Coordinates of N, CA and C in Angstrom, one line a residue:
X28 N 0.8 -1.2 0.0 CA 0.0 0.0 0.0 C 0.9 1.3 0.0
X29 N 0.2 2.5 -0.6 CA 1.0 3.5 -0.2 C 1.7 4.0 0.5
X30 N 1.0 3.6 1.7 CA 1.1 4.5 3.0 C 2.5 3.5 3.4
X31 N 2.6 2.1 3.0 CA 3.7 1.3 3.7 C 5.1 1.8 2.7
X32 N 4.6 2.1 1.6 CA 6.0 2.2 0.3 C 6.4 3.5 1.0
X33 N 5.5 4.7 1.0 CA 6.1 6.1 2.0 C 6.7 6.0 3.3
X34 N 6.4 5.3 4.1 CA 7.3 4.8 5.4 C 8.2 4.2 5.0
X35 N 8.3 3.0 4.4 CA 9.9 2.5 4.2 C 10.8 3.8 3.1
X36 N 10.1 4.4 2.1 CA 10.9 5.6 1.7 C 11.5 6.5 2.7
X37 N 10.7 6.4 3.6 CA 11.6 7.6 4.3 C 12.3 7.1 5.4
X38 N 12.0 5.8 5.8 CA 13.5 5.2 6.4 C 14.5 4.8 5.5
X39 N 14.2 4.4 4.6 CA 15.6 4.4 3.2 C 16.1 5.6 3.1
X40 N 15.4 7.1 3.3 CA 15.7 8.8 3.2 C 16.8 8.6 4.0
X41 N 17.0 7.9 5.3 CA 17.7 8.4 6.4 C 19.3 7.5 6.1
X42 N 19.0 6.5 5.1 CA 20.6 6.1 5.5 C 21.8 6.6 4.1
X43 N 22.7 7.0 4.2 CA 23.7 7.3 3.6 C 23.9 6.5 2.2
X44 N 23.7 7.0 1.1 CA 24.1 6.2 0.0 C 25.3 5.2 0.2
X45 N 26.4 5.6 0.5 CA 27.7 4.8 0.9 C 27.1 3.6 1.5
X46 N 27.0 4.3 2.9 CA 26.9 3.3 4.1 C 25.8 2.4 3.9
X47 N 24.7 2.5 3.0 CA 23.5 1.2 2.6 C 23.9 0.4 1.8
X48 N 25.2 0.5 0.8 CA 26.0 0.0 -0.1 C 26.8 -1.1 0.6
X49 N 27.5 -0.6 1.5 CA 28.2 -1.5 2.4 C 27.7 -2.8 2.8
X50 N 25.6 -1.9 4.2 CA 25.5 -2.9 4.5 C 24.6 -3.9 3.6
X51 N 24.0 -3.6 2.5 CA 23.0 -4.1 1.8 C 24.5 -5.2 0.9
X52 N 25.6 -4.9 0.8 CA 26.4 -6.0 0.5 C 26.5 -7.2 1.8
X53 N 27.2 -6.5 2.2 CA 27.3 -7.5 3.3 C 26.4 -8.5 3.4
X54 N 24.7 -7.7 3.6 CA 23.9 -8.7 4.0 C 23.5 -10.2 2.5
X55 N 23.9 -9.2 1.4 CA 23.9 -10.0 0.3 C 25.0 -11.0 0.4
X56 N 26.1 -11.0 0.9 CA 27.6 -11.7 0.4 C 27.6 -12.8 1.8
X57 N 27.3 -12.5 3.0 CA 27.5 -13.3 4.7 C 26.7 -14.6 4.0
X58 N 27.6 -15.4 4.6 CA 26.8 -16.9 4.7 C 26.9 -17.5 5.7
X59 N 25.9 -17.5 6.6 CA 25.7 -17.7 8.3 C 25.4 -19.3 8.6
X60 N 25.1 -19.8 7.5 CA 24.8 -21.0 7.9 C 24.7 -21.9 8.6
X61 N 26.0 -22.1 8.4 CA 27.3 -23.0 9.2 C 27.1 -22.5 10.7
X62 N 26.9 -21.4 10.8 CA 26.7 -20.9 12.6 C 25.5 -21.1 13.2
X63 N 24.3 -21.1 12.4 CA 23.4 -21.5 13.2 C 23.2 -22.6 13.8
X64 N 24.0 -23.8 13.7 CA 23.5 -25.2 15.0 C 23.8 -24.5 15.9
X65 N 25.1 -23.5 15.7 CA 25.5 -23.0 17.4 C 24.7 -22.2 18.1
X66 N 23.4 -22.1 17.7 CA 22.4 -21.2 18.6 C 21.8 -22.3 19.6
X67 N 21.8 -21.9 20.4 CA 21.2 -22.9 21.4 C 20.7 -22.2 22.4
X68 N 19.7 -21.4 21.9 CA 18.7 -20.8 22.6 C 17.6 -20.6 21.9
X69 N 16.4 -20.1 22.8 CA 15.0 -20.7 22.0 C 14.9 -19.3 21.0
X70 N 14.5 -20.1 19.6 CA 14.8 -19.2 18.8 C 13.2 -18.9 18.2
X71 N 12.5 -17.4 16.9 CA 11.6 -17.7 16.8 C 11.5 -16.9 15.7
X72 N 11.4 -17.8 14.3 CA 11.5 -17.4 13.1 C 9.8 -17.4 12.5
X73 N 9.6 -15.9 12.4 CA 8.6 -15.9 11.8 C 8.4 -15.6 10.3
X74 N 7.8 -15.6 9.6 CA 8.2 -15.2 8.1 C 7.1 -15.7 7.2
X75 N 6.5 -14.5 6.2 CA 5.3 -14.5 5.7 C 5.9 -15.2 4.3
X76 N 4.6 -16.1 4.0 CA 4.5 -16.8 3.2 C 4.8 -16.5 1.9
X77 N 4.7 -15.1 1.5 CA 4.5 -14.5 0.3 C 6.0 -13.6 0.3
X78 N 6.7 -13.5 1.1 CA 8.0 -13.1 1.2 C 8.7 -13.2 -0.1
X79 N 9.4 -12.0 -0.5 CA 10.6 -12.4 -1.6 C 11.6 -12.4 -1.1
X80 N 12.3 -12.2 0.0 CA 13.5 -12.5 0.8 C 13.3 -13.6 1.7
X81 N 12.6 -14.1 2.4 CA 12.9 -14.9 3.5 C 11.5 -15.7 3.5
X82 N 12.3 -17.0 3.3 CA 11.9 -18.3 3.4 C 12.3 -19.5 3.9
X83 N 12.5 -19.9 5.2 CA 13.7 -20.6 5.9 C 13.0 -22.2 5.1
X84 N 12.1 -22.4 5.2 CA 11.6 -23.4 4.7 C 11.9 -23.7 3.3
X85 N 11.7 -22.9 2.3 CA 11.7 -23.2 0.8 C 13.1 -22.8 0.8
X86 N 14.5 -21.7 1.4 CA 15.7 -22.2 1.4 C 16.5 -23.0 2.3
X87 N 15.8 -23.7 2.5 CA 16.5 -24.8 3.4 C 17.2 -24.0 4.8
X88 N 17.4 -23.0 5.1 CA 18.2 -22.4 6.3 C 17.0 -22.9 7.3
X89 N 15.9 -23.8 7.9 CA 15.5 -23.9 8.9 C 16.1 -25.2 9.2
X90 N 16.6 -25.8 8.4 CA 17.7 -27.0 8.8 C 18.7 -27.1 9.9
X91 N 19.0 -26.1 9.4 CA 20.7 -25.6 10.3 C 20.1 -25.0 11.6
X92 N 19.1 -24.8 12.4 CA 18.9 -24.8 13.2 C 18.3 -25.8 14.3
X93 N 18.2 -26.8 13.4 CA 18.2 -27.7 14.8 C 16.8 -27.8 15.3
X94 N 16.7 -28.4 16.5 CA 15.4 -28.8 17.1 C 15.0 -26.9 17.8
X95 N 16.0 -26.1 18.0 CA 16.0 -25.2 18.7 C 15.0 -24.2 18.5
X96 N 14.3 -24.0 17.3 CA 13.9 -22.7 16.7 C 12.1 -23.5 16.7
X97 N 11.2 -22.6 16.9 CA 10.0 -22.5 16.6 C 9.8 -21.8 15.5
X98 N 9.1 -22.6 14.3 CA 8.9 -21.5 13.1 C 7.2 -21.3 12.8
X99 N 7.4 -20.2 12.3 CA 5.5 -19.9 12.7 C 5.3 -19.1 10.8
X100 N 4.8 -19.7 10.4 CA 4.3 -19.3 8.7 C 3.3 -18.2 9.1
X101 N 3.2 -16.9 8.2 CA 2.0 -16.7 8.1 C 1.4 -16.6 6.9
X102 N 0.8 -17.0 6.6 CA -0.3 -17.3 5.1 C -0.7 -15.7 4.7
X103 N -0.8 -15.5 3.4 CA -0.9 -14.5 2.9 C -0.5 -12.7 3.4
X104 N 0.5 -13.2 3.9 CA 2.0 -12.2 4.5 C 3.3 -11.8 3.7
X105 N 3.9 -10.9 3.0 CA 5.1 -10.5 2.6 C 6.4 -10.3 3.6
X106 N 7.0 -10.1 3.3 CA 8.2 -9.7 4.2 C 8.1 -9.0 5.6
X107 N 7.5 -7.8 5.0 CA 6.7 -7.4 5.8 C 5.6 -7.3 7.0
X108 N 6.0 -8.5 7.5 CA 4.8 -9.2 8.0 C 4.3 -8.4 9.2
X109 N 5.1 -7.7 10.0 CA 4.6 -7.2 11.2 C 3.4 -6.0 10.7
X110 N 3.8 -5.7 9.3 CA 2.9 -4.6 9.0 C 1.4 -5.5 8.4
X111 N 1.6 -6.5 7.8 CA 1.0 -7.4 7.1 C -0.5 -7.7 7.8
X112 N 0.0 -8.5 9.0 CA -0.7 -8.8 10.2 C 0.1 -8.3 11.5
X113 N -0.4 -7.0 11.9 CA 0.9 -6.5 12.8 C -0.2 -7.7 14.4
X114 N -1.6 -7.9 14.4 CA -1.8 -8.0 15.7 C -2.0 -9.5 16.1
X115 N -1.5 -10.8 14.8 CA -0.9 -11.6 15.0 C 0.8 -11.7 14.9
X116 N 1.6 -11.2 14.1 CA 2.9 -10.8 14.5 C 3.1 -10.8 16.1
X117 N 2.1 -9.2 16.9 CA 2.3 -8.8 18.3 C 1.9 -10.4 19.3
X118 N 1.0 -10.7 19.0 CA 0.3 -11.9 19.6 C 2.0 -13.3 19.7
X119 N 1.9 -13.4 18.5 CA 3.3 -14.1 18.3 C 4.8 -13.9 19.1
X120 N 5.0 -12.9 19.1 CA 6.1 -12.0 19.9 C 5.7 -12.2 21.2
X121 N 4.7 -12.0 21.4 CA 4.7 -11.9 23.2 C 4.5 -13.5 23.7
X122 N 3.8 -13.9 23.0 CA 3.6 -15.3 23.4 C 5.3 -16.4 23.6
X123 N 5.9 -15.7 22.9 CA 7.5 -16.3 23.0 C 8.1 -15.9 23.8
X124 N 8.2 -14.8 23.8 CA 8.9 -13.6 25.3 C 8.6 -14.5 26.6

């Protein structure tokens, strides 16, 4: 929706051409993989179904965590999910807290 494309514009407003370069590589180039069995604390991967970045399930990274992690789908959600369904997101969050 609009109103969500104008919000995320103007937190993209705020970061430095350079410095979004840097970390938008980084986050493109890190391969964490291998580090996740080492979490061994209760973990809690949520992630909308409809996502174009993040899908632990369809890329295999919910593997690498082990028995540790609670994963919670939400059906007809983007990336975005907290804005998506912000009062199952909140529901979700506190209930793990």
């Amino acid at each position: 929706p609009e109103s969500l494309r104008a919000e995320v514009a103007g937190l993209m407003a705020d970061f430095h051409p350079a410095g979004y370069r840097v970390m938008a590589r980084a986050f493109a180039e890190a391969d964490l993989h291998g580090m996740l069995g080492d979490v061994n604390v209760p973990t809690l991967l949520l992630y909308g179904a409809d996502s174009w970045a993040s899908n632990p399930e369809r890329d295999g990274r919910i593997k690498h965590f082990g028995g540790n992690a609670r994963v919670v789908e939400f059906a007809n959600a983007g990336h975005w999910l907290h804005h998506d369904q912000f009062d199952r997101f909140m529901a979700e969050l506190h209930a793990f807290l």
